[in-house]
CSV table of C-alpha atoms in Angstrom, one decimal:
chain,number,residue,atom,x,y,z
A,88,UNK,CA,115.5,202.8,44.4
A,89,UNK,CA,117.3,201.7,41.5
A,90,UNK,CA,117.8,198.0,40.9
A,91,UNK,CA,121.3,196.7,40.2
A,92,UNK,CA,121.5,194.2,37.4
A,93,UNK,CA,124.2,191.5,37.8
A,94,UNK,CA,126.6,191.3,34.9
A,95,UNK,CA,126.5,188.1,32.8
A,96,UNK,CA,129.1,185.5,33.8
A,97,UNK,CA,128.4,182.9,31.1
A,98,UNK,CA,131.5,183.7,29.1
A,99,UNK,CA,133.7,183.7,32.2
A,100,UNK,CA,132.4,180.4,33.5
A,101,UNK,CA,133.0,178.5,30.2
A,102,UNK,CA,136.5,178.2,28.8
A,103,UNK,CA,137.1,179.7,25.5
A,104,UNK,CA,137.1,177.2,22.7
A,105,UNK,CA,139.5,177.6,19.8
A,106,UNK,CA,137.6,177.1,16.6
A,107,UNK,CA,140.5,175.3,15.1
A,108,UNK,CA,140.2,172.5,17.7
A,109,UNK,CA,136.6,171.7,16.7
A,110,UNK,CA,137.7,170.1,13.4
A,111,UNK,CA,139.7,166.9,13.6
A,112,UNK,CA,143.0,166.6,11.9
A,113,UNK,CA,142.5,164.3,8.9
A,114,UNK,CA,146.2,163.3,8.9
A,115,UNK,CA,146.0,162.1,12.5
A,116,UNK,CA,142.8,160.2,11.8
A,117,UNK,CA,144.4,158.4,8.8
A,118,UNK,CA,147.4,157.5,10.9
A,119,UNK,CA,145.2,156.1,13.7
A,120,UNK,CA,143.2,154.0,11.2
A,121,UNK,CA,146.4,152.7,9.6
A,122,UNK,CA,147.8,151.7,13.1
A,123,UNK,CA,144.5,149.9,13.9
A,124,UNK,CA,144.5,148.0,10.7
A,125,UNK,CA,148.1,147.0,11.2
A,126,UNK,CA,147.3,145.8,14.8
A,127,UNK,CA,144.3,143.8,13.5
A,128,UNK,CA,146.4,142.3,10.8
A,129,UNK,CA,149.2,141.3,13.3
A,130,UNK,CA,146.6,139.8,15.6
A,131,UNK,CA,145.0,137.8,12.8
A,132,UNK,CA,148.5,136.6,11.7
A,133,UNK,CA,149.3,135.6,15.2
A,134,UNK,CA,146.0,133.7,15.6
A,135,UNK,CA,146.6,131.9,12.3
A,136,UNK,CA,150.1,131.0,13.2
A,137,UNK,CA,149.1,129.6,16.6
A,138,UNK,CA,147.0,127.0,14.9
A,139,UNK,CA,149.1,124.1,13.6
A,140,UNK,CA,148.4,123.2,10.0
A,141,UNK,CA,146.2,120.2,9.5
A,142,UNK,CA,148.0,117.1,8.2
A,143,UNK,CA,147.1,115.6,4.9
A,144,UNK,CA,144.6,112.9,4.9
A,145,UNK,CA,147.0,110.2,4.0
A,146,UNK,CA,149.3,111.1,6.9
A,147,UNK,CA,146.4,110.9,9.3
A,148,UNK,CA,145.2,107.6,8.0
A,149,UNK,CA,148.7,106.1,7.8
A,150,UNK,CA,148.7,104.7,11.4
A,151,UNK,CA,145.4,102.9,10.9
A,152,UNK,CA,146.6,101.6,7.5
A,153,UNK,CA,149.7,100.1,9.1
A,154,UNK,CA,147.6,98.5,11.8
A,155,UNK,CA,145.2,97.1,9.1
A,156,UNK,CA,148.1,95.6,7.1
A,157,UNK,CA,149.5,94.1,10.3
A,158,UNK,CA,146.2,92.5,11.2
A,159,UNK,CA,145.9,91.0,7.7
A,160,UNK,CA,149.4,89.7,8.0
A,161,UNK,CA,148.7,87.9,11.3
A,162,UNK,CA,145.6,86.2,9.9
A,163,UNK,CA,147.1,85.3,6.6
A,164,UNK,CA,150.2,83.8,8.2
A,165,UNK,CA,148.0,81.8,10.7
A,166,UNK,CA,149.9,83.3,13.7
A,167,UNK,CA,146.6,83.9,15.5
A,168,UNK,CA,146.2,80.1,15.9
A,169,UNK,CA,149.0,80.2,18.5
A,170,UNK,CA,146.7,82.1,20.8
A,171,UNK,CA,145.0,78.9,22.1
A,172,UNK,CA,145.3,76.6,25.1
A,173,UNK,CA,146.1,73.7,22.8
A,174,UNK,CA,149.1,75.5,21.4
A,175,UNK,CA,150.2,76.5,24.9
A,176,UNK,CA,149.9,73.0,26.2
A,177,UNK,CA,151.8,71.6,23.2
A,178,UNK,CA,154.8,74.0,23.7
A,179,UNK,CA,154.6,74.0,27.4
A,180,UNK,CA,158.0,72.5,28.2
A,181,UNK,CA,159.8,74.7,25.6
A,182,UNK,CA,158.2,77.9,26.9
A,183,UNK,CA,158.9,77.2,30.6
A,184,UNK,CA,162.5,76.2,29.8
A,185,UNK,CA,163.1,79.4,27.9
A,186,UNK,CA,161.6,81.5,30.7
A,187,UNK,CA,163.8,79.8,33.3
A,188,UNK,CA,167.0,80.5,31.3
A,189,UNK,CA,166.1,84.0,30.0
A,190,UNK,CA,163.7,85.6,32.4
A,191,UNK,CA,164.3,89.2,31.5
A,192,UNK,CA,164.2,88.5,27.8
A,193,UNK,CA,161.1,86.4,28.1
A,194,UNK,CA,159.3,89.2,30.0
A,195,UNK,CA,160.2,91.7,27.4
A,196,UNK,CA,159.0,89.5,24.6
A,197,UNK,CA,155.7,88.8,26.5
A,198,UNK,CA,155.1,92.5,27.1
A,199,UNK,CA,155.8,93.4,23.4
A,200,UNK,CA,153.6,90.5,22.2
A,201,UNK,CA,150.8,91.6,24.4
A,202,UNK,CA,151.1,95.2,23.3
A,203,UNK,CA,151.0,94.2,19.6
A,204,UNK,CA,148.0,91.9,20.2
A,205,UNK,CA,146.0,94.7,21.9
A,206,UNK,CA,147.0,97.4,19.3
A,207,UNK,CA,145.8,95.0,16.6
A,208,UNK,CA,142.7,94.1,18.5
A,209,UNK,CA,143.4,90.4,18.1
A,210,UNK,CA,141.2,88.0,19.9
A,211,UNK,CA,142.7,85.9,22.7
A,212,UNK,CA,143.5,88.5,25.3
A,213,UNK,CA,142.3,86.3,28.1
A,214,UNK,CA,144.5,83.5,26.9
A,215,UNK,CA,147.5,85.8,26.8
A,216,UNK,CA,146.8,87.0,30.3
A,217,UNK,CA,146.5,83.4,31.6
A,218,UNK,CA,149.8,82.6,29.8
A,219,UNK,CA,151.4,85.4,31.7
A,220,UNK,CA,150.4,83.8,35.0
A,221,UNK,CA,151.5,80.4,33.8
A,222,UNK,CA,155.0,81.6,32.7
A,223,UNK,CA,155.8,84.3,35.3
A,224,UNK,CA,153.6,83.6,38.3
A,225,UNK,CA,150.9,85.8,40.0
A,226,UNK,CA,152.7,89.1,40.7
A,227,UNK,CA,155.2,89.3,37.9
A,228,UNK,CA,152.6,88.0,35.4
A,229,UNK,CA,150.1,90.7,36.5
A,230,UNK,CA,152.7,93.5,36.2
A,231,UNK,CA,153.8,92.3,32.8
A,232,UNK,CA,150.3,91.9,31.5
A,233,UNK,CA,149.1,95.4,32.7
A,234,UNK,CA,152.1,97.1,31.2
A,235,UNK,CA,151.8,95.3,27.9
A,236,UNK,CA,148.0,95.9,27.7
A,237,UNK,CA,148.4,99.6,28.6
A,238,UNK,CA,151.1,100.1,25.9
A,239,UNK,CA,149.0,98.4,23.2
A,240,UNK,CA,145.9,100.4,24.3
A,241,UNK,CA,147.8,103.7,24.0
A,242,UNK,CA,149.0,102.7,20.6
A,243,UNK,CA,145.5,102.1,19.1
A,244,UNK,CA,144.2,105.2,21.0
A,245,UNK,CA,146.8,107.5,19.4
A,246,UNK,CA,146.3,106.0,16.0
A,247,UNK,CA,142.5,106.4,16.1
A,248,UNK,CA,142.7,109.9,17.6
A,249,UNK,CA,145.2,111.0,14.9
A,250,UNK,CA,143.2,109.4,12.0
A,251,UNK,CA,139.6,110.0,12.9
A,252,UNK,CA,139.2,112.0,16.1
A,253,UNK,CA,138.8,115.6,14.7
A,254,UNK,CA,137.3,114.6,11.4
A,255,UNK,CA,134.6,112.4,13.0
A,256,UNK,CA,133.8,115.1,15.5
A,257,UNK,CA,133.2,117.7,12.7
A,258,UNK,CA,131.1,115.3,10.7
A,259,UNK,CA,128.9,114.0,13.5
A,260,UNK,CA,127.8,117.4,14.7
A,261,UNK,CA,127.0,119.3,17.9
A,262,UNK,CA,125.7,116.2,19.9
A,263,UNK,CA,129.2,114.8,19.6
A,264,UNK,CA,130.6,117.9,21.3
A,265,UNK,CA,128.0,117.7,24.1
A,266,UNK,CA,128.8,114.0,24.6
A,267,UNK,CA,132.5,114.9,24.7
A,268,UNK,CA,132.0,117.7,27.2
A,269,UNK,CA,130.0,115.4,29.5
A,270,UNK,CA,132.5,112.6,29.3
A,271,UNK,CA,135.5,114.8,29.8
A,272,UNK,CA,134.1,116.4,32.9
A,273,UNK,CA,134.5,113.0,34.7
A,274,UNK,CA,136.7,111.2,32.2
A,275,UNK,CA,138.8,109.3,34.7
A,276,UNK,CA,135.8,108.0,36.6
A,277,UNK,CA,134.0,106.9,33.5
A,278,UNK,CA,137.1,105.3,32.0
A,279,UNK,CA,137.7,103.3,35.2
A,280,UNK,CA,134.1,102.0,35.1
A,281,UNK,CA,134.5,101.0,31.4
A,282,UNK,CA,137.8,99.2,32.2
A,283,UNK,CA,136.6,97.5,35.4
A,284,UNK,CA,133.2,96.1,34.2
A,285,UNK,CA,134.0,93.1,32.1
A,286,UNK,CA,130.9,93.4,29.8
A,287,UNK,CA,132.5,96.1,27.6
A,288,UNK,CA,134.8,94.8,24.9
A,289,UNK,CA,138.4,95.8,25.5
A,290,UNK,CA,138.9,97.0,21.9
A,291,UNK,CA,135.8,99.2,22.0
A,292,UNK,CA,137.0,100.9,25.2
A,293,UNK,CA,140.3,101.5,23.5
A,294,UNK,CA,138.7,103.5,20.7
A,295,UNK,CA,135.8,105.4,22.3
A,296,UNK,CA,137.9,107.8,24.4
A,297,UNK,CA,139.9,108.7,21.3
A,298,UNK,CA,136.8,110.0,19.6
A,299,UNK,CA,135.8,111.9,22.8
A,300,UNK,CA,139.1,113.6,22.9
A,301,UNK,CA,140.1,112.3,26.3
A,302,UNK,CA,143.6,113.5,27.3
A,303,UNK,CA,146.4,111.0,26.9
A,304,UNK,CA,147.4,111.2,30.6
A,305,UNK,CA,143.9,110.5,31.8
A,306,UNK,CA,143.6,107.6,29.3
A,307,UNK,CA,146.8,106.0,30.5
A,308,UNK,CA,146.0,106.3,34.2
A,309,UNK,CA,142.4,105.0,33.7
A,310,UNK,CA,143.6,102.1,31.6
A,311,UNK,CA,146.5,101.1,33.8
A,312,UNK,CA,144.6,101.0,37.1
A,313,UNK,CA,141.3,99.9,35.6
A,314,UNK,CA,142.6,96.7,34.1
A,315,UNK,CA,144.5,95.5,37.2
A,316,UNK,CA,141.6,93.7,38.9
A,317,UNK,CA,140.6,91.7,35.8
A,318,UNK,CA,144.2,91.0,34.9
A,319,UNK,CA,144.9,89.7,38.4
A,320,UNK,CA,142.0,87.3,38.2
A,321,UNK,CA,143.0,85.7,34.9
A,322,UNK,CA,146.7,85.7,35.8
A,323,UNK,CA,145.7,83.8,39.0
A,324,UNK,CA,144.0,81.2,36.8
A,325,UNK,CA,147.2,80.9,34.8
A,326,UNK,CA,149.2,80.5,37.9
A,327,UNK,CA,147.6,77.1,38.4
A,328,UNK,CA,147.4,76.2,34.7
A,329,UNK,CA,150.0,73.4,35.0
A,330,UNK,CA,147.7,71.4,37.2
A,331,UNK,CA,144.8,71.9,34.8
A,332,UNK,CA,146.9,70.7,31.8
A,333,UNK,CA,148.0,67.7,33.8
A,334,UNK,CA,144.4,66.7,34.0
A,335,UNK,CA,143.9,67.2,30.3
A,336,UNK,CA,141.5,70.1,30.9
A,337,UNK,CA,141.3,73.7,29.9
A,338,UNK,CA,140.7,76.6,32.3
A,339,UNK,CA,137.2,78.0,32.7
A,340,UNK,CA,137.2,81.6,31.3
A,341,UNK,CA,133.8,82.3,32.8
A,342,UNK,CA,135.4,82.6,36.2
A,343,UNK,CA,135.3,86.4,35.9
A,344,UNK,CA,131.5,86.2,36.0
A,345,UNK,CA,131.3,84.1,39.2
A,346,UNK,CA,129.8,86.1,42.1
A,347,UNK,CA,132.9,85.8,44.3
A,348,UNK,CA,134.9,87.5,41.6
A,349,UNK,CA,132.4,89.8,39.8
A,350,UNK,CA,130.9,91.4,42.9
A,351,UNK,CA,134.2,92.9,44.2
A,352,UNK,CA,135.0,94.2,40.7
A,353,UNK,CA,131.6,95.8,40.4
A,354,UNK,CA,132.2,97.3,43.9
A,355,UNK,CA,135.3,98.9,42.6
A,356,UNK,CA,133.4,100.3,39.6
A,357,UNK,CA,130.8,101.8,42.0
A,358,UNK,CA,133.5,103.4,44.0
A,359,UNK,CA,135.0,105.0,40.9
A,360,UNK,CA,131.7,106.7,40.3
A,361,UNK,CA,131.7,108.4,43.7
A,362,UNK,CA,133.4,111.6,42.4
A,363,UNK,CA,130.8,111.9,39.7
A,364,UNK,CA,127.9,111.6,42.3
A,365,UNK,CA,129.7,114.2,44.5
A,366,UNK,CA,130.0,116.7,41.7
A,367,UNK,CA,126.3,116.3,40.8
A,368,UNK,CA,125.3,116.8,44.4
A,369,UNK,CA,127.5,119.9,44.7
A,370,UNK,CA,126.0,121.3,41.5
A,371,UNK,CA,122.4,120.8,42.8
A,372,UNK,CA,123.2,122.5,46.1
A,373,UNK,CA,124.8,125.5,44.4
A,374,UNK,CA,121.9,125.9,42.0
């Protein structure tokens, strides 16, 4: 028997390859490289254009310089002496008469004066708040005080953020970025606690969020609602200030630290931390 040998099918199974296709076209390669370089250049240009140019140092420091000059002017002129109970008692009749005849104008002046005092970090915020209660009563005095204090706090917040926010962050180092991330995660809750608890100086709480890059909207909400309880307490003192003056006395500013006042405010501070505790519990469960 003769054996039959199967013909080779290798050439039939593999497609024929044109030798010319094995070599790449140098012109096409050059065009491709040129297009890639152009695309990269456009992307870099777009990225650069998307970043706003940094302001000169003098422009960033200008708001703080204006505030510094204003503070010096207040102290050199002696205007800060009018933020006292003795001055309020001395001009009591004049002030109450002006408010009775020009209520809307008086409220506007009070709000503006309070905003300027806060923006300049002048001492005497408690006296101003009590004055609001004395002149406008409990509810209107509280509303005017909260609005004026919030406007002033926003002013110094924006000035500090513009002048020192980014430069301070770059100089301090990575730990500042970690602190910023931790604060921003629960910024509203932390800000409410700082505003509610009366042991933190008001001027300090105005500045710290600026360095931690807290969004303006969060800062405004936390400031506005966080200062309402304390403002209400001092305005209520001012609401009865006339009787105190009649006795030849001055109000007791330590009222904010009495248990009947302090405990409810601290309770509000604890409530504002509930979202933070909830987030931490949720993280622990997920991990």
